Amino acid sequence: MNRALQHLWTPLAATPLLWLALTVAAYVAGQMIQRAVRGSALASPVLIAIVLVACVVLATGTSYQTYFAGAQFINFLLGPATIALAVPLAKNLSLIRSNFHSICLALLAGSMTSIVSGVAIVWLLGGSRTVALSMAPKAVTTPIAVAVSEQIGGVPALTAALAILGGIVAAVVGQQLLHGLRVKDWRAHGLAAGVAGSGVAAAQVASRNELGAAFAALGIGLNGLLTALLLPALLLLWR
Amino acid sequence: MLIAFLTLIGCQLAGEMARAAFALPIPGPVIGMFLLAAALALRSRYPKAGERTFDDAFERTAETLIANMGLLFVPAGVGIIAEAGLLRQEWLPILVALFGSTVLGVAVTGLVMHWTMQPRKPQADTAFGPIPARPRIQP
Protein backbone atom coordinates (compact mmCIF):
# COMPACT_ATOMS: atom_id res chain seq x y z
CA MET A 1 0.00 0.00 0.00
CA ASN A 2 2.71 2.39 1.08
CA ARG A 3 4.76 1.43 -1.96
CA ALA A 4 1.79 2.00 -4.26
CA LEU A 5 1.23 5.44 -2.73
CA GLN A 6 4.86 6.31 -3.16
CA HIS A 7 4.69 5.10 -6.72
CA LEU A 8 1.88 7.55 -7.38
CA TRP A 9 3.34 10.35 -5.31
CA THR A 10 6.88 10.52 -6.68
CA PRO A 11 6.07 11.54 -10.27
CA LEU A 12 3.14 13.74 -9.24
CA ALA A 13 5.08 15.70 -6.61
CA ALA A 14 7.40 16.96 -9.32
CA THR A 15 4.63 18.32 -11.56
CA PRO A 16 2.97 21.70 -11.05
CA LEU A 17 -0.49 20.10 -11.17
CA LEU A 18 -0.41 18.63 -7.67
CA TRP A 19 0.65 21.83 -5.92
CA LEU A 20 -1.70 23.92 -8.03
CA ALA A 21 -4.63 21.68 -7.09
CA LEU A 22 -3.60 21.62 -3.43
CA THR A 23 -3.39 25.44 -3.25
CA VAL A 24 -6.80 25.99 -4.83
CA ALA A 25 -8.36 23.20 -2.77
CA ALA A 26 -6.94 24.65 0.46
CA TYR A 27 -8.36 28.07 -0.41
CA VAL A 28 -11.79 26.63 -1.25
CA ALA A 29 -11.68 24.77 2.07
CA GLY A 30 -10.84 28.08 3.76
CA GLN A 31 -13.85 29.72 2.13
CA MET A 32 -16.09 26.85 3.24
CA ILE A 33 -14.80 27.11 6.81
CA GLN A 34 -15.45 30.85 6.78
CA ARG A 35 -18.97 30.26 5.51
CA ALA A 36 -19.51 27.66 8.22
CA VAL A 37 -18.62 30.20 10.94
CA ARG A 38 -20.99 32.76 9.39
CA GLY A 39 -18.42 34.80 7.52
CA SER A 40 -16.36 35.76 10.58
CA ALA A 41 -13.32 37.76 9.47
CA LEU A 42 -11.24 35.75 11.95
CA ALA A 43 -11.56 32.69 9.70
CA SER A 44 -9.54 34.27 6.91
CA PRO A 45 -9.44 31.88 3.92
CA VAL A 46 -5.94 33.18 3.07
CA LEU A 47 -4.64 32.23 6.53
CA ILE A 48 -6.44 28.87 6.55
CA ALA A 49 -5.10 28.03 3.10
CA ILE A 50 -1.52 29.00 4.03
CA VAL A 51 -1.64 26.84 7.17
CA LEU A 52 -3.16 23.85 5.32
CA VAL A 53 -0.68 24.02 2.43
CA ALA A 54 2.28 24.57 4.78
CA CYS A 55 1.25 21.48 6.79
CA VAL A 56 1.06 19.31 3.66
CA VAL A 57 4.35 20.65 2.29
CA LEU A 58 6.14 20.09 5.61
CA ALA A 59 4.56 16.70 6.27
CA THR A 60 5.59 15.36 2.88
CA GLY A 61 9.12 16.69 3.23
CA THR A 62 8.75 18.83 0.13
CA SER A 63 10.99 21.84 -0.25
CA TYR A 64 9.42 25.27 -0.63
CA GLN A 65 11.15 25.59 -4.01
CA THR A 66 9.39 22.47 -5.31
CA TYR A 67 6.05 23.71 -4.02
CA PHE A 68 6.52 27.19 -5.45
CA ALA A 69 7.57 25.82 -8.84
CA GLY A 70 4.06 24.37 -9.03
CA ALA A 71 2.13 27.20 -7.39
CA GLN A 72 3.88 29.98 -9.27
CA PHE A 73 1.09 30.01 -11.83
CA ILE A 74 -1.24 31.27 -9.13
CA ASN A 75 1.41 33.69 -7.91
CA PHE A 76 1.76 35.02 -11.44
CA LEU A 77 -1.89 36.12 -11.50
CA LEU A 78 -1.07 38.67 -8.78
CA GLY A 79 0.25 40.94 -11.54
CA PRO A 80 -2.96 41.03 -13.62
CA ALA A 81 -5.03 41.26 -10.40
CA THR A 82 -3.04 44.32 -9.30
CA ILE A 83 -3.65 45.88 -12.73
CA ALA A 84 -7.37 45.06 -12.40
CA LEU A 85 -7.52 47.38 -9.38
CA ALA A 86 -7.30 50.20 -11.94
CA VAL A 87 -11.00 49.63 -12.73
CA PRO A 88 -12.44 50.69 -9.34
CA LEU A 89 -9.75 53.37 -9.23
CA ALA A 90 -10.79 54.92 -12.57
CA LYS A 91 -14.49 54.65 -11.76
CA ASN A 92 -14.13 56.74 -8.61
CA LEU A 93 -11.59 59.24 -9.86
CA SER A 94 -13.71 62.32 -9.17
CA LEU A 95 -14.19 61.29 -5.54
CA ILE A 96 -10.47 60.69 -5.18
CA ARG A 97 -9.70 64.09 -6.68
CA SER A 98 -12.08 65.88 -4.30
CA ASN A 99 -10.39 64.19 -1.31
CA PHE A 100 -6.86 64.57 -2.57
CA HIS A 101 -5.45 66.57 0.37
CA SER A 102 -6.78 64.24 3.04
CA ILE A 103 -5.55 61.22 1.06
CA CYS A 104 -2.02 62.68 1.00
CA LEU A 105 -2.08 63.47 4.72
CA ALA A 106 -3.51 60.09 5.73
CA LEU A 107 -1.06 58.29 3.47
CA LEU A 108 1.95 60.08 4.89
CA ALA A 109 0.81 59.57 8.50
CA GLY A 110 -0.13 55.92 7.99
CA SER A 111 3.00 55.04 6.06
CA MET A 112 5.33 56.63 8.60
CA THR A 113 3.43 55.00 11.49
CA SER A 114 3.75 51.55 9.92
CA ILE A 115 7.48 51.87 9.22
CA VAL A 116 8.53 53.52 12.48
CA SER A 117 6.34 51.43 14.80
CA GLY A 118 7.38 48.19 13.07
CA VAL A 119 11.09 48.92 13.46
CA ALA A 120 10.69 50.38 16.96
CA ILE A 121 8.74 47.42 18.38
CA VAL A 122 11.24 44.87 17.03
CA TRP A 123 14.11 46.94 18.43
CA LEU A 124 12.46 47.46 21.84
CA LEU A 125 11.80 43.72 22.22
CA GLY A 126 15.40 42.89 21.45
CA GLY A 127 14.95 41.68 17.89
CA SER A 128 17.85 41.73 15.47
CA ARG A 129 18.50 44.50 12.98
CA THR A 130 17.82 42.10 10.11
CA VAL A 131 14.34 41.34 11.43
CA ALA A 132 13.68 45.06 12.03
CA LEU A 133 14.69 45.85 8.45
CA SER A 134 12.51 43.02 7.16
CA MET A 135 9.61 44.42 9.22
CA ALA A 136 9.99 48.03 7.99
CA PRO A 137 8.35 47.66 4.53
CA LYS A 138 5.79 45.00 5.55
CA ALA A 139 2.72 47.27 5.10
CA VAL A 140 3.47 47.63 1.41
CA THR A 141 2.15 45.36 -1.33
CA THR A 142 4.22 42.14 -1.41
CA PRO A 143 6.25 42.69 -4.64
CA ILE A 144 7.33 46.21 -3.58
CA ALA A 145 7.96 45.08 0.01
CA VAL A 146 10.28 42.32 -1.21
CA ALA A 147 12.20 44.69 -3.49
CA VAL A 148 12.58 47.32 -0.76
CA SER A 149 13.60 44.71 1.82
CA GLU A 150 16.33 43.45 -0.47
CA GLN A 151 17.53 46.99 -1.06
CA ILE A 152 17.80 47.95 2.63
CA GLY A 153 19.29 44.67 3.86
CA GLY A 154 16.33 42.71 5.20
CA VAL A 155 15.39 39.11 4.41
CA PRO A 156 13.08 39.26 1.34
CA ALA A 157 11.33 35.95 2.08
CA LEU A 158 10.59 37.01 5.65
CA THR A 159 9.26 40.36 4.41
CA ALA A 160 6.98 38.59 1.91
CA ALA A 161 5.50 36.45 4.66
CA LEU A 162 5.18 39.45 7.01
CA ALA A 163 3.46 41.49 4.30
CA ILE A 164 0.84 38.80 3.82
CA LEU A 165 0.41 38.09 7.55
CA GLY A 166 0.16 41.85 8.25
CA GLY A 167 -2.49 42.05 5.55
CA ILE A 168 -4.39 39.26 7.26
CA VAL A 169 -4.16 41.11 10.61
CA ALA A 170 -5.49 44.28 8.95
CA ALA A 171 -8.27 42.32 7.22
CA VAL A 172 -9.28 40.57 10.43
CA VAL A 173 -9.24 43.49 12.90
CA GLY A 174 -9.36 46.55 10.62
CA GLN A 175 -13.08 46.98 10.18
CA GLN A 176 -14.01 46.40 13.83
CA LEU A 177 -11.14 48.63 14.97
CA LEU A 178 -12.19 51.55 12.77
CA HIS A 179 -15.81 51.09 13.80
CA GLY A 180 -14.66 51.26 17.42
CA LEU A 181 -12.92 54.56 16.60
CA ARG A 182 -16.20 55.81 15.06
CA VAL A 183 -14.82 55.85 11.55
CA LYS A 184 -17.72 54.77 9.35
CA ASP A 185 -16.89 55.70 5.79
CA TRP A 186 -15.79 53.44 3.00
CA ARG A 187 -13.25 55.99 1.83
CA ALA A 188 -11.38 55.85 5.16
CA HIS A 189 -11.79 52.08 5.50
CA GLY A 190 -10.53 51.50 1.97
CA LEU A 191 -7.51 53.78 2.27
CA ALA A 192 -6.55 52.34 5.67
CA ALA A 193 -6.77 48.80 4.29
CA GLY A 194 -4.63 49.70 1.28
CA VAL A 195 -2.00 51.67 3.21
CA ALA A 196 -1.63 49.40 6.26
CA GLY A 197 -2.72 46.02 4.95
CA SER A 198 -1.91 46.12 1.22
CA GLY A 199 -3.45 43.49 -1.05
CA VAL A 200 -4.93 41.05 1.45
CA ALA A 201 -6.85 43.68 3.42
CA ALA A 202 -7.73 45.53 0.22
CA ALA A 203 -9.16 42.34 -1.25
CA GLN A 204 -11.42 42.04 1.77
CA VAL A 205 -12.70 45.62 1.47
CA ALA A 206 -12.92 45.34 -2.33
CA SER A 207 -15.23 42.35 -2.17
CA ARG A 208 -17.69 44.37 -0.08
CA ASN A 209 -17.77 47.87 -1.56
CA GLU A 210 -16.60 49.39 -4.81
CA LEU A 211 -15.79 52.80 -3.36
CA GLY A 212 -13.70 51.08 -0.68
CA ALA A 213 -11.96 49.13 -3.45
CA ALA A 214 -11.02 52.35 -5.25
CA PHE A 215 -9.51 53.93 -2.15
CA ALA A 216 -7.78 50.66 -1.23
CA ALA A 217 -6.23 50.42 -4.70
CA LEU A 218 -5.03 54.00 -4.36
CA GLY A 219 -3.65 53.24 -0.88
CA ILE A 220 -1.70 50.22 -2.15
CA GLY A 221 -0.22 52.09 -5.10
CA LEU A 222 0.63 55.31 -3.31
CA ASN A 223 2.04 53.62 -0.22
CA GLY A 224 4.18 51.42 -2.43
CA LEU A 225 5.54 54.48 -4.18
CA LEU A 226 6.08 56.44 -0.96
CA THR A 227 7.74 53.59 0.94
CA ALA A 228 10.04 52.70 -1.95
CA LEU A 229 11.24 56.30 -1.99
CA LEU A 230 11.04 57.15 1.73
CA LEU A 231 12.39 54.05 3.47
CA PRO A 232 15.95 54.05 2.05
CA ALA A 233 16.17 57.76 2.98
CA LEU A 234 14.78 57.19 6.50
CA LEU A 235 17.31 54.44 7.12
CA LEU A 236 20.18 56.86 6.62
CA LEU A 237 19.10 58.21 10.01
CA TRP A 238 19.34 54.79 11.69
CA ARG A 239 22.72 53.23 11.29
CA MET B 1 -12.66 37.70 -21.81
CA LEU B 2 -9.46 37.10 -23.80
CA ILE B 3 -9.28 40.75 -24.81
CA ALA B 4 -9.78 41.71 -21.18
CA PHE B 5 -6.96 39.42 -20.08
CA LEU B 6 -4.74 40.70 -22.86
CA THR B 7 -5.41 44.28 -21.73
CA LEU B 8 -4.40 43.37 -18.19
CA ILE B 9 -1.16 41.58 -19.06
CA GLY B 10 -0.43 44.19 -21.75
CA CYS B 11 -0.55 46.87 -19.06
CA GLN B 12 1.67 44.75 -16.85
CA LEU B 13 4.16 44.40 -19.68
CA ALA B 14 4.05 48.16 -20.31
CA GLY B 15 4.62 48.69 -16.58
CA GLU B 16 7.60 46.33 -16.55
CA MET B 17 9.07 48.05 -19.58
CA ALA B 18 8.62 51.49 -18.01
CA ARG B 19 10.30 50.22 -14.84
CA ALA B 20 13.26 48.85 -16.74
CA ALA B 21 13.57 51.87 -19.03
CA PHE B 22 13.55 54.49 -16.27
CA ALA B 23 15.06 52.30 -13.51
CA LEU B 24 12.05 52.99 -11.27
CA PRO B 25 12.04 51.50 -7.76
CA ILE B 26 8.36 50.47 -8.16
CA PRO B 27 7.24 47.06 -9.48
CA GLY B 28 5.81 46.80 -12.99
CA PRO B 29 2.24 45.82 -12.00
CA VAL B 30 1.84 48.93 -9.84
CA ILE B 31 3.04 51.18 -12.67
CA GLY B 32 0.71 49.25 -14.98
CA MET B 33 -2.20 49.86 -12.62
CA PHE B 34 -1.65 53.61 -12.76
CA LEU B 35 -1.22 53.47 -16.56
CA LEU B 36 -4.50 51.60 -17.04
CA ALA B 37 -6.33 53.89 -14.60
CA ALA B 38 -5.05 56.92 -16.52
CA ALA B 39 -6.12 55.37 -19.85
CA LEU B 40 -9.58 54.54 -18.51
CA ALA B 41 -9.94 58.04 -17.06
CA LEU B 42 -8.96 59.66 -20.38
CA ARG B 43 -11.39 57.43 -22.21
CA SER B 44 -14.28 58.39 -19.96
CA ARG B 45 -13.42 62.07 -20.27
CA TYR B 46 -13.27 62.07 -24.08
CA PRO B 47 -15.73 59.34 -25.05
CA LYS B 48 -15.98 58.26 -28.65
CA ALA B 49 -19.46 57.96 -30.09
CA GLY B 50 -21.05 54.61 -29.36
CA GLU B 51 -18.22 53.43 -27.14
CA ARG B 52 -18.58 52.61 -23.46
CA THR B 53 -15.76 53.27 -21.05
CA PHE B 54 -16.20 50.02 -19.21
CA ASP B 55 -16.97 47.14 -21.44
CA ASP B 56 -18.96 44.45 -19.62
CA ALA B 57 -16.60 41.57 -20.29
CA PHE B 58 -13.60 43.63 -19.19
CA GLU B 59 -15.31 44.73 -16.03
CA ARG B 60 -16.37 41.17 -15.20
CA THR B 61 -12.83 39.84 -15.66
CA ALA B 62 -11.40 42.59 -13.45
CA GLU B 63 -14.05 41.99 -10.79
CA THR B 64 -13.48 38.23 -10.80
CA LEU B 65 -9.75 38.70 -10.33
CA ILE B 66 -10.25 41.20 -7.50
CA ALA B 67 -12.88 39.06 -5.78
CA ASN B 68 -10.52 36.06 -5.69
CA MET B 69 -7.33 37.98 -4.99
CA GLY B 70 -6.92 36.25 -1.62
CA LEU B 71 -6.05 32.95 -3.32
CA LEU B 72 -3.19 34.61 -5.18
CA PHE B 73 -1.36 35.40 -1.92
CA VAL B 74 -1.22 31.80 -0.74
CA PRO B 75 1.93 30.61 -2.62
CA ALA B 76 4.02 33.54 -1.34
CA GLY B 77 2.56 33.18 2.15
CA VAL B 78 3.60 29.54 2.40
CA GLY B 79 7.16 30.92 2.06
CA ILE B 80 7.04 31.48 5.82
CA ILE B 81 8.08 27.82 6.26
CA ALA B 82 11.43 28.61 4.68
CA GLU B 83 12.10 31.11 7.51
CA ALA B 84 11.31 28.73 10.39
CA GLY B 85 14.72 29.21 12.01
CA LEU B 86 14.46 32.98 12.23
CA LEU B 87 10.86 32.71 13.44
CA ARG B 88 11.76 30.30 16.24
CA GLN B 89 14.54 32.60 17.41
CA GLU B 90 12.72 35.92 17.32
CA TRP B 91 9.04 35.03 17.42
CA LEU B 92 8.15 37.53 20.14
CA PRO B 93 9.42 40.75 18.48
CA ILE B 94 8.11 39.54 15.11
CA LEU B 95 4.64 38.73 16.44
CA VAL B 96 4.22 41.86 18.55
CA ALA B 97 5.61 44.19 15.87
CA LEU B 98 3.51 42.60 13.13
CA PHE B 99 0.31 42.95 15.12
CA GLY B 100 1.05 46.28 16.83
CA SER B 101 2.41 48.06 13.82
CA THR B 102 -0.42 46.89 11.53
CA VAL B 103 -3.12 47.91 14.01
CA LEU B 104 -1.44 51.32 14.50
CA GLY B 105 -1.15 51.77 10.74
CA VAL B 106 -4.83 51.01 10.13
CA ALA B 107 -5.95 53.26 13.00
CA VAL B 108 -3.75 56.25 12.07
CA THR B 109 -4.58 56.11 8.34
CA GLY B 110 -8.31 55.71 8.99
CA LEU B 111 -8.44 58.43 11.65
CA VAL B 112 -6.42 61.03 9.69
CA MET B 113 -8.60 60.36 6.64
CA HIS B 114 -11.74 60.62 8.80
CA TRP B 115 -10.66 63.89 10.44
CA THR B 116 -9.49 65.69 7.32
CA MET B 117 -11.91 64.70 4.56
CA GLN B 118 -15.02 66.63 3.72
CA PRO B 119 -18.17 65.06 5.03
CA ARG B 120 -20.38 63.64 2.34
CA LYS B 121 -24.07 64.23 2.04
CA PRO B 122 -26.04 61.61 3.90
CA GLN B 123 -27.58 60.11 0.75
CA ALA B 124 -24.14 59.38 -0.66
CA ASP B 125 -23.15 55.74 -0.52
CA THR B 126 -19.80 56.44 1.10
CA ALA B 127 -21.13 55.84 4.58
CA PHE B 128 -22.20 52.45 5.71
CA GLY B 129 -24.57 51.48 8.43
CA PRO B 130 -23.93 49.11 11.29
CA ILE B 131 -21.95 46.00 10.39
CA PRO B 132 -24.40 43.48 9.00
CA ALA B 133 -24.93 40.49 11.26
CA ARG B 134 -23.94 38.17 8.45
CA PRO B 135 -21.49 39.86 6.11
CA ARG B 136 -20.78 38.62 2.65
CA ILE B 137 -18.09 36.00 2.41
CA GLN B 138 -14.87 37.76 1.60
CA PRO B 139 -11.61 36.39 0.27
mmCIF file of N, CA and C in Angstrom, chain B residues 83-128:
data_model
loop_
_atom_site.group_PDB
_atom_site.id
_atom_site.type_symbol
_atom_site.label_atom_id
_atom_site.label_comp_id
_atom_site.label_asym_id
_atom_site.label_seq_id
_atom_site.Cartn_x
_atom_site.Cartn_y
_atom_site.Cartn_z
ATOM 1 N N GLU B 83 11.453 30.225 6.529
ATOM 2 C CA GLU B 83 12.096 31.108 7.514
ATOM 3 C C GLU B 83 11.888 30.596 8.931
ATOM 4 N N ALA B 84 11.654 29.293 9.080
ATOM 5 C CA ALA B 84 11.312 28.731 10.387
ATOM 6 C C ALA B 84 12.379 29.037 11.443
ATOM 7 N N GLY B 85 13.647 28.994 11.049
ATOM 8 C CA GLY B 85 14.722 29.210 12.010
ATOM 9 C C GLY B 85 14.675 30.594 12.634
ATOM 10 N N LEU B 86 14.535 31.600 11.780
ATOM 11 C CA LEU B 86 14.462 32.984 12.232
ATOM 12 C C LEU B 86 13.227 33.202 13.095
ATOM 13 N N LEU B 87 12.119 32.577 12.702
ATOM 14 C CA LEU B 87 10.863 32.714 13.437
ATOM 15 C C LEU B 87 10.990 32.130 14.837
ATOM 16 N N ARG B 88 11.637 30.959 14.947
ATOM 17 C CA ARG B 88 11.764 30.304 16.243
ATOM 18 C C ARG B 88 12.605 31.161 17.179
ATOM 19 N N GLN B 89 13.630 31.800 16.601
ATOM 20 C CA GLN B 89 14.543 32.599 17.414
ATOM 21 C C GLN B 89 13.915 33.913 17.898
ATOM 22 N N GLU B 90 13.182 34.573 16.997
ATOM 23 C CA GLU B 90 12.716 35.924 17.316
ATOM 24 C C GLU B 90 11.208 36.049 17.186
ATOM 25 N N TRP B 91 10.480 35.015 17.638
ATOM 26 C CA TRP B 91 9.036 35.031 17.425
ATOM 27 C C TRP B 91 8.355 36.163 18.175
ATOM 28 N N LEU B 92 8.857 36.523 19.359
ATOM 29 C CA LEU B 92 8.147 37.534 20.145
ATOM 30 C C LEU B 92 8.188 38.913 19.476
ATOM 31 N N PRO B 93 9.417 39.442 19.172
ATOM 32 C CA PRO B 93 9.421 40.753 18.482
ATOM 33 C C PRO B 93 8.669 40.719 17.152
ATOM 34 N N ILE B 94 8.771 39.619 16.411
ATOM 35 C CA ILE B 94 8.106 39.544 15.112
ATOM 36 C C ILE B 94 6.591 39.603 15.290
ATOM 37 N N LEU B 95 6.089 38.802 16.227
ATOM 38 C CA LEU B 95 4.644 38.729 16.436
ATOM 39 C C LEU B 95 4.081 40.058 16.934
ATOM 40 N N VAL B 96 4.733 40.623 17.960
ATOM 41 C CA VAL B 96 4.216 41.863 18.548
ATOM 42 C C VAL B 96 4.313 43.010 17.544
ATOM 43 N N ALA B 97 5.447 43.092 16.830
ATOM 44 C CA ALA B 97 5.613 44.187 15.866
ATOM 45 C C ALA B 97 4.631 44.053 14.713
ATOM 46 N N LEU B 98 4.436 42.830 14.249
ATOM 47 C CA LEU B 98 3.513 42.603 13.133
ATOM 48 C C LEU B 98 2.110 43.058 13.504
ATOM 49 N N PHE B 99 1.660 42.624 14.692
ATOM 50 C CA PHE B 99 0.314 42.947 15.118
ATOM 51 C C PHE B 99 0.195 44.435 15.481
ATOM 52 N N GLY B 100 1.117 44.894 16.340
ATOM 53 C CA GLY B 100 1.046 46.278 16.829
ATOM 54 C C GLY B 100 1.173 47.287 15.712
ATOM 55 N N SER B 101 2.154 47.082 14.863
ATOM 56 C CA SER B 101 2.413 48.060 13.820
ATOM 57 C C SER B 101 1.275 48.094 12.790
ATOM 58 N N THR B 102 0.689 46.919 12.492
ATOM 59 C CA THR B 102 -0.419 46.891 11.533
ATOM 60 C C THR B 102 -1.648 47.590 12.105
ATOM 61 N N VAL B 103 -1.957 47.288 13.371
ATOM 62 C CA VAL B 103 -3.121 47.912 14.010
ATOM 63 C C VAL B 103 -2.939 49.429 14.070
ATOM 64 N N LEU B 104 -1.727 49.885 14.456
ATOM 65 C CA LEU B 104 -1.444 51.322 14.503
ATOM 66 C C LEU B 104 -1.596 51.940 13.116
ATOM 67 N N GLY B 105 -1.069 51.256 12.109
ATOM 68 C CA GLY B 105 -1.145 51.773 10.741
ATOM 69 C C GLY B 105 -2.575 51.945 10.269
ATOM 70 N N VAL B 106 -3.409 50.931 10.515
ATOM 71 C CA VAL B 106 -4.829 51.014 10.132
ATOM 72 C C VAL B 106 -5.500 52.169 10.863
ATOM 73 N N ALA B 107 -5.274 52.247 12.189
ATOM 74 C CA ALA B 107 -5.949 53.265 12.998
ATOM 75 C C ALA B 107 -5.536 54.669 12.568
ATOM 76 N N VAL B 108 -4.222 54.892 12.410
ATOM 77 C CA VAL B 108 -3.748 56.247 12.072
ATOM 78 C C VAL B 108 -4.244 56.660 10.679
ATOM 79 N N THR B 109 -4.121 55.761 9.695
ATOM 80 C CA THR B 109 -4.581 56.110 8.344
ATOM 81 C C THR B 109 -6.076 56.419 8.345
ATOM 82 N N GLY B 110 -6.859 55.531 8.974
ATOM 83 C CA GLY B 110 -8.309 55.707 8.993
ATOM 84 C C GLY B 110 -8.718 56.980 9.718
ATOM 85 N N LEU B 111 -8.063 57.254 10.863
ATOM 86 C CA LEU B 111 -8.439 58.432 11.653
ATOM 87 C C LEU B 111 -8.064 59.724 10.938
ATOM 88 N N VAL B 112 -6.841 59.792 10.378
ATOM 89 C CA VAL B 112 -6.420 61.030 9.694
ATOM 90 C C VAL B 112 -7.346 61.289 8.510
ATOM 91 N N MET B 113 -7.671 60.234 7.769
ATOM 92 C CA MET B 113 -8.602 60.357 6.644
ATOM 93 C C MET B 113 -9.955 60.862 7.153
ATOM 94 N N HIS B 114 -10.426 60.271 8.229
ATOM 95 C CA HIS B 114 -11.736 60.616 8.800
ATOM 96 C C HIS B 114 -11.775 62.079 9.258
ATOM 97 N N TRP B 115 -10.692 62.527 9.913
ATOM 98 C CA TRP B 115 -10.659 63.891 10.440
ATOM 99 C C TRP B 115 -10.559 64.942 9.338
ATOM 100 N N THR B 116 -9.811 64.627 8.278
ATOM 101 C CA THR B 116 -9.495 65.687 7.319
ATOM 102 C C THR B 116 -10.428 65.731 6.112
ATOM 103 N N MET B 117 -11.116 64.647 5.791
ATOM 104 C CA MET B 117 -11.909 64.703 4.556
ATOM 105 C C MET B 117 -13.237 65.419 4.767
ATOM 106 N N GLN B 118 -13.745 65.927 3.640
ATOM 107 C CA GLN B 118 -15.016 66.630 3.716
ATOM 108 C C GLN B 118 -16.114 65.613 3.955
ATOM 109 N N PRO B 119 -17.050 65.978 4.836
ATOM 110 C CA PRO B 119 -18.172 65.062 5.029
ATOM 111 C C PRO B 119 -19.023 64.985 3.772
ATOM 112 N N ARG B 120 -19.535 63.814 3.504
ATOM 113 C CA ARG B 120 -20.378 63.636 2.337
ATOM 114 C C ARG B 120 -21.831 63.803 2.736
ATOM 115 N N LYS B 121 -22.631 64.130 1.746
ATOM 116 C CA LYS B 121 -24.069 64.233 2.036
ATOM 117 C C LYS B 121 -24.581 62.862 2.471
ATOM 118 N N PRO B 122 -25.575 62.879 3.356
ATOM 119 C CA PRO B 122 -26.043 61.606 3.904
ATOM 120 C C PRO B 122 -26.511 60.598 2.855
ATOM 121 N N GLN B 123 -27.066 61.087 1.707
ATOM 122 C CA GLN B 123 -27.581 60.107 0.746
ATOM 123 C C GLN B 123 -26.455 59.433 -0.036
ATOM 124 N N ALA B 124 -25.248 59.989 0.080
ATOM 125 C CA ALA B 124 -24.138 59.378 -0.655
ATOM 126 C C ALA B 124 -23.880 57.980 -0.111
ATOM 127 N N ASP B 125 -23.345 57.123 -0.955
ATOM 128 C CA ASP B 125 -23.145 55.743 -0.522
ATOM 129 C C ASP B 125 -21.771 55.523 0.088
ATOM 130 N N THR B 126 -21.124 56.622 0.511
ATOM 131 C CA THR B 126 -19.797 56.438 1.104
ATOM 132 C C THR B 126 -19.904 55.881 2.510
ATOM 133 N N ALA B 127 -21.001 56.274 3.198
ATOM 134 C CA ALA B 127 -21.126 55.841 4.582
ATOM 135 C C ALA B 127 -21.808 54.493 4.610
ATOM 136 N N PHE B 128 -21.455 53.677 5.574
ATOM 137 C CA PHE B 128 -22.204 52.455 5.705
ATOM 138 C C PHE B 128 -22.777 52.339 7.086
#
